[in-house]
Amino acid sequence: MNASILEGTFPSKLKLAKVVPVSKSDEDTDPNNYRPISLLSIFNRILEGLMYKHLKLFFEINGLFYESQYGFREKHSTQHALTDIVNRIQNNMDNGMFSTGVFIDLKKGVWHG
């Protein structure tokens, strides 16, 4: 696993997954209500965990995270995101500016590739 990280390669045998259809809702007869789930080996999970830790540390050390990124970061939460957006809107109002928000619900988003 260390060699994989150092060389920047991913072992071919770990690229295989068992794909299983899982229903998104109670309507089991509609094929559109299924999404694929890839089942990976435990070695995949371990390697992914190591890669995540290495990349996260690299981003933190080099200051590469965007200041307004709150997901997947320690000591950052949805409450911090809400506080940030409320502060930005209040600052814009104080300066006579308008604010616009675009919110997208991707709960049942379907990708067609």
mmCIF file of C-alpha atoms in Angstrom:
data_model
loop_
_atom_site.group_PDB
_atom_site.id
_atom_site.type_symbol
_atom_site.label_atom_id
_atom_site.label_comp_id
_atom_site.label_asym_id
_atom_site.label_seq_id
_atom_site.Cartn_x
_atom_site.Cartn_y
_atom_site.Cartn_z
ATOM 1 C CA MET A 1 0.000 0.000 0.000
ATOM 2 C CA ASN A 2 2.866 2.372 0.753
ATOM 3 C CA ALA A 3 4.391 1.557 -2.651
ATOM 4 C CA SER A 4 1.067 2.374 -4.294
ATOM 5 C CA ILE A 5 1.027 5.774 -2.595
ATOM 6 C CA LEU A 6 4.680 6.531 -3.334
ATOM 7 C CA GLU A 7 4.480 5.438 -6.981
ATOM 8 C CA GLY A 8 1.074 6.992 -7.614
ATOM 9 C CA THR A 9 -0.350 3.736 -8.945
ATOM 10 C CA PHE A 10 -3.409 1.712 -8.047
ATOM 11 C CA PRO A 11 -3.183 -2.108 -8.158
ATOM 12 C CA SER A 12 -5.177 -3.558 -11.086
ATOM 13 C CA LYS A 13 -6.717 -6.292 -8.948
ATOM 14 C CA LEU A 14 -8.255 -3.667 -6.664
ATOM 15 C CA LYS A 15 -10.017 -2.016 -9.612
ATOM 16 C CA LEU A 16 -12.589 -4.812 -9.716
ATOM 17 C CA ALA A 17 -15.929 -4.429 -7.960
ATOM 18 C CA LYS A 18 -19.155 -6.379 -7.705
ATOM 19 C CA VAL A 19 -22.001 -4.091 -8.818
ATOM 20 C CA VAL A 20 -25.368 -4.696 -7.136
ATOM 21 C CA PRO A 21 -28.638 -2.852 -7.906
ATOM 22 C CA VAL A 22 -30.263 -1.280 -4.834
ATOM 23 C CA SER A 23 -33.768 0.180 -4.784
ATOM 24 C CA LYS A 24 -34.037 3.925 -4.036
ATOM 25 C CA SER A 25 -37.690 3.734 -2.992
ATOM 26 C CA ASP A 26 -40.515 1.343 -2.193
ATOM 27 C CA GLU A 27 -41.458 0.878 -5.864
ATOM 28 C CA ASP A 28 -39.379 -2.239 -6.639
ATOM 29 C CA THR A 29 -40.951 -2.868 -10.054
ATOM 30 C CA ASP A 30 -39.698 0.366 -11.669
ATOM 31 C CA PRO A 31 -36.130 -0.053 -13.041
ATOM 32 C CA ASN A 32 -35.575 3.727 -12.735
ATOM 33 C CA ASN A 33 -35.779 3.422 -8.937
ATOM 34 C CA TYR A 34 -32.564 1.413 -8.759
ATOM 35 C CA ARG A 35 -29.034 2.682 -8.371
ATOM 36 C CA PRO A 36 -25.824 0.698 -8.672
ATOM 37 C CA ILE A 37 -23.707 0.037 -5.589
ATOM 38 C CA SER A 38 -20.115 -1.139 -6.041
ATOM 39 C CA LEU A 39 -18.950 -3.632 -3.458
ATOM 40 C CA LEU A 40 -15.182 -3.413 -2.988
ATOM 41 C CA SER A 41 -12.714 -5.588 -1.134
ATOM 42 C CA ILE A 42 -11.474 -4.734 2.365
ATOM 43 C CA PHE A 43 -8.063 -3.946 0.846
ATOM 44 C CA ASN A 44 -9.726 -1.257 -1.285
ATOM 45 C CA ARG A 45 -11.262 0.285 1.807
ATOM 46 C CA ILE A 46 -7.920 0.304 3.636
ATOM 47 C CA LEU A 47 -6.070 1.836 0.670
ATOM 48 C CA GLU A 48 -8.792 4.460 0.187
ATOM 49 C CA GLY A 49 -8.570 5.361 3.885
ATOM 50 C CA LEU A 50 -4.796 5.785 3.655
ATOM 51 C CA MET A 51 -5.095 7.885 0.492
ATOM 52 C CA TYR A 52 -7.750 10.059 2.126
ATOM 53 C CA LYS A 53 -5.510 10.733 5.139
ATOM 54 C CA HIS A 54 -2.498 11.543 2.941
ATOM 55 C CA LEU A 55 -4.440 13.866 0.631
ATOM 56 C CA LYS A 56 -6.216 15.612 3.488
ATOM 57 C CA LEU A 57 -2.940 16.227 5.310
ATOM 58 C CA PHE A 58 -1.326 17.502 2.095
ATOM 59 C CA PHE A 59 -4.219 19.922 1.499
ATOM 60 C CA GLU A 60 -4.141 21.145 5.105
ATOM 61 C CA ILE A 61 -0.359 21.654 5.192
ATOM 62 C CA ASN A 62 -0.371 23.531 1.871
ATOM 63 C CA GLY A 63 -3.511 25.590 2.544
ATOM 64 C CA LEU A 64 -5.340 24.203 -0.500
ATOM 65 C CA PHE A 65 -8.834 23.981 0.993
ATOM 66 C CA TYR A 66 -11.189 26.744 -0.089
ATOM 67 C CA GLU A 67 -12.068 28.871 2.949
ATOM 68 C CA SER A 68 -15.799 28.275 2.477
ATOM 69 C CA GLN A 69 -15.565 24.491 2.176
ATOM 70 C CA TYR A 70 -17.262 22.992 5.187
ATOM 71 C CA GLY A 71 -17.959 19.417 4.123
ATOM 72 C CA PHE A 72 -15.456 16.666 4.886
ATOM 73 C CA ARG A 73 -13.347 18.914 7.137
ATOM 74 C CA GLU A 74 -12.738 18.651 10.858
ATOM 75 C CA LYS A 75 -14.141 21.464 12.975
ATOM 76 C CA HIS A 76 -16.344 22.597 10.060
ATOM 77 C CA SER A 77 -20.059 21.896 9.985
ATOM 78 C CA THR A 78 -23.324 22.886 8.346
ATOM 79 C CA GLN A 79 -23.761 25.372 11.213
ATOM 80 C CA HIS A 80 -20.519 27.070 10.168
ATOM 81 C CA ALA A 81 -21.744 27.166 6.559
ATOM 82 C CA LEU A 82 -25.060 28.745 7.613
ATOM 83 C CA THR A 83 -23.297 31.316 9.800
ATOM 84 C CA ASP A 84 -20.994 32.180 6.883
ATOM 85 C CA ILE A 85 -23.817 32.679 4.391
ATOM 86 C CA VAL A 86 -25.901 34.729 6.853
ATOM 87 C CA ASN A 87 -22.880 36.962 7.546
ATOM 88 C CA ARG A 88 -22.280 37.444 3.815
ATOM 89 C CA ILE A 89 -25.920 38.375 3.216
ATOM 90 C CA GLN A 90 -25.881 40.812 6.161
ATOM 91 C CA ASN A 91 -22.650 42.420 4.905
ATOM 92 C CA ASN A 92 -24.152 42.821 1.425
ATOM 93 C CA MET A 93 -27.312 44.371 2.882
ATOM 94 C CA ASP A 94 -25.215 46.785 4.977
ATOM 95 C CA ASN A 95 -23.385 47.821 1.783
ATOM 96 C CA GLY A 96 -26.583 48.247 -0.236
ATOM 97 C CA MET A 97 -25.888 45.167 -2.331
ATOM 98 C CA PHE A 98 -28.114 42.251 -3.283
ATOM 99 C CA SER A 99 -27.465 38.586 -2.586
ATOM 100 C CA THR A 100 -28.524 35.644 -4.691
ATOM 101 C CA GLY A 101 -28.500 31.970 -3.748
ATOM 102 C CA VAL A 102 -28.813 28.900 -5.928
ATOM 103 C CA PHE A 103 -29.772 25.748 -4.060
ATOM 104 C CA ILE A 104 -29.952 22.397 -5.824
ATOM 105 C CA ASP A 105 -31.453 19.220 -4.411
ATOM 106 C CA LEU A 106 -29.587 16.272 -5.917
ATOM 107 C CA LYS A 107 -31.380 13.617 -3.869
ATOM 108 C CA LYS A 108 -32.751 11.805 -6.922
ATOM 109 C CA GLY A 109 -30.305 13.238 -9.423
ATOM 110 C CA VAL A 110 -29.572 10.921 -12.302
ATOM 111 C CA TRP A 111 -26.387 11.092 -14.320
ATOM 112 C CA HIS A 112 -26.637 10.197 -17.994
ATOM 113 C CA GLY A 113 -23.171 9.656 -19.390
#
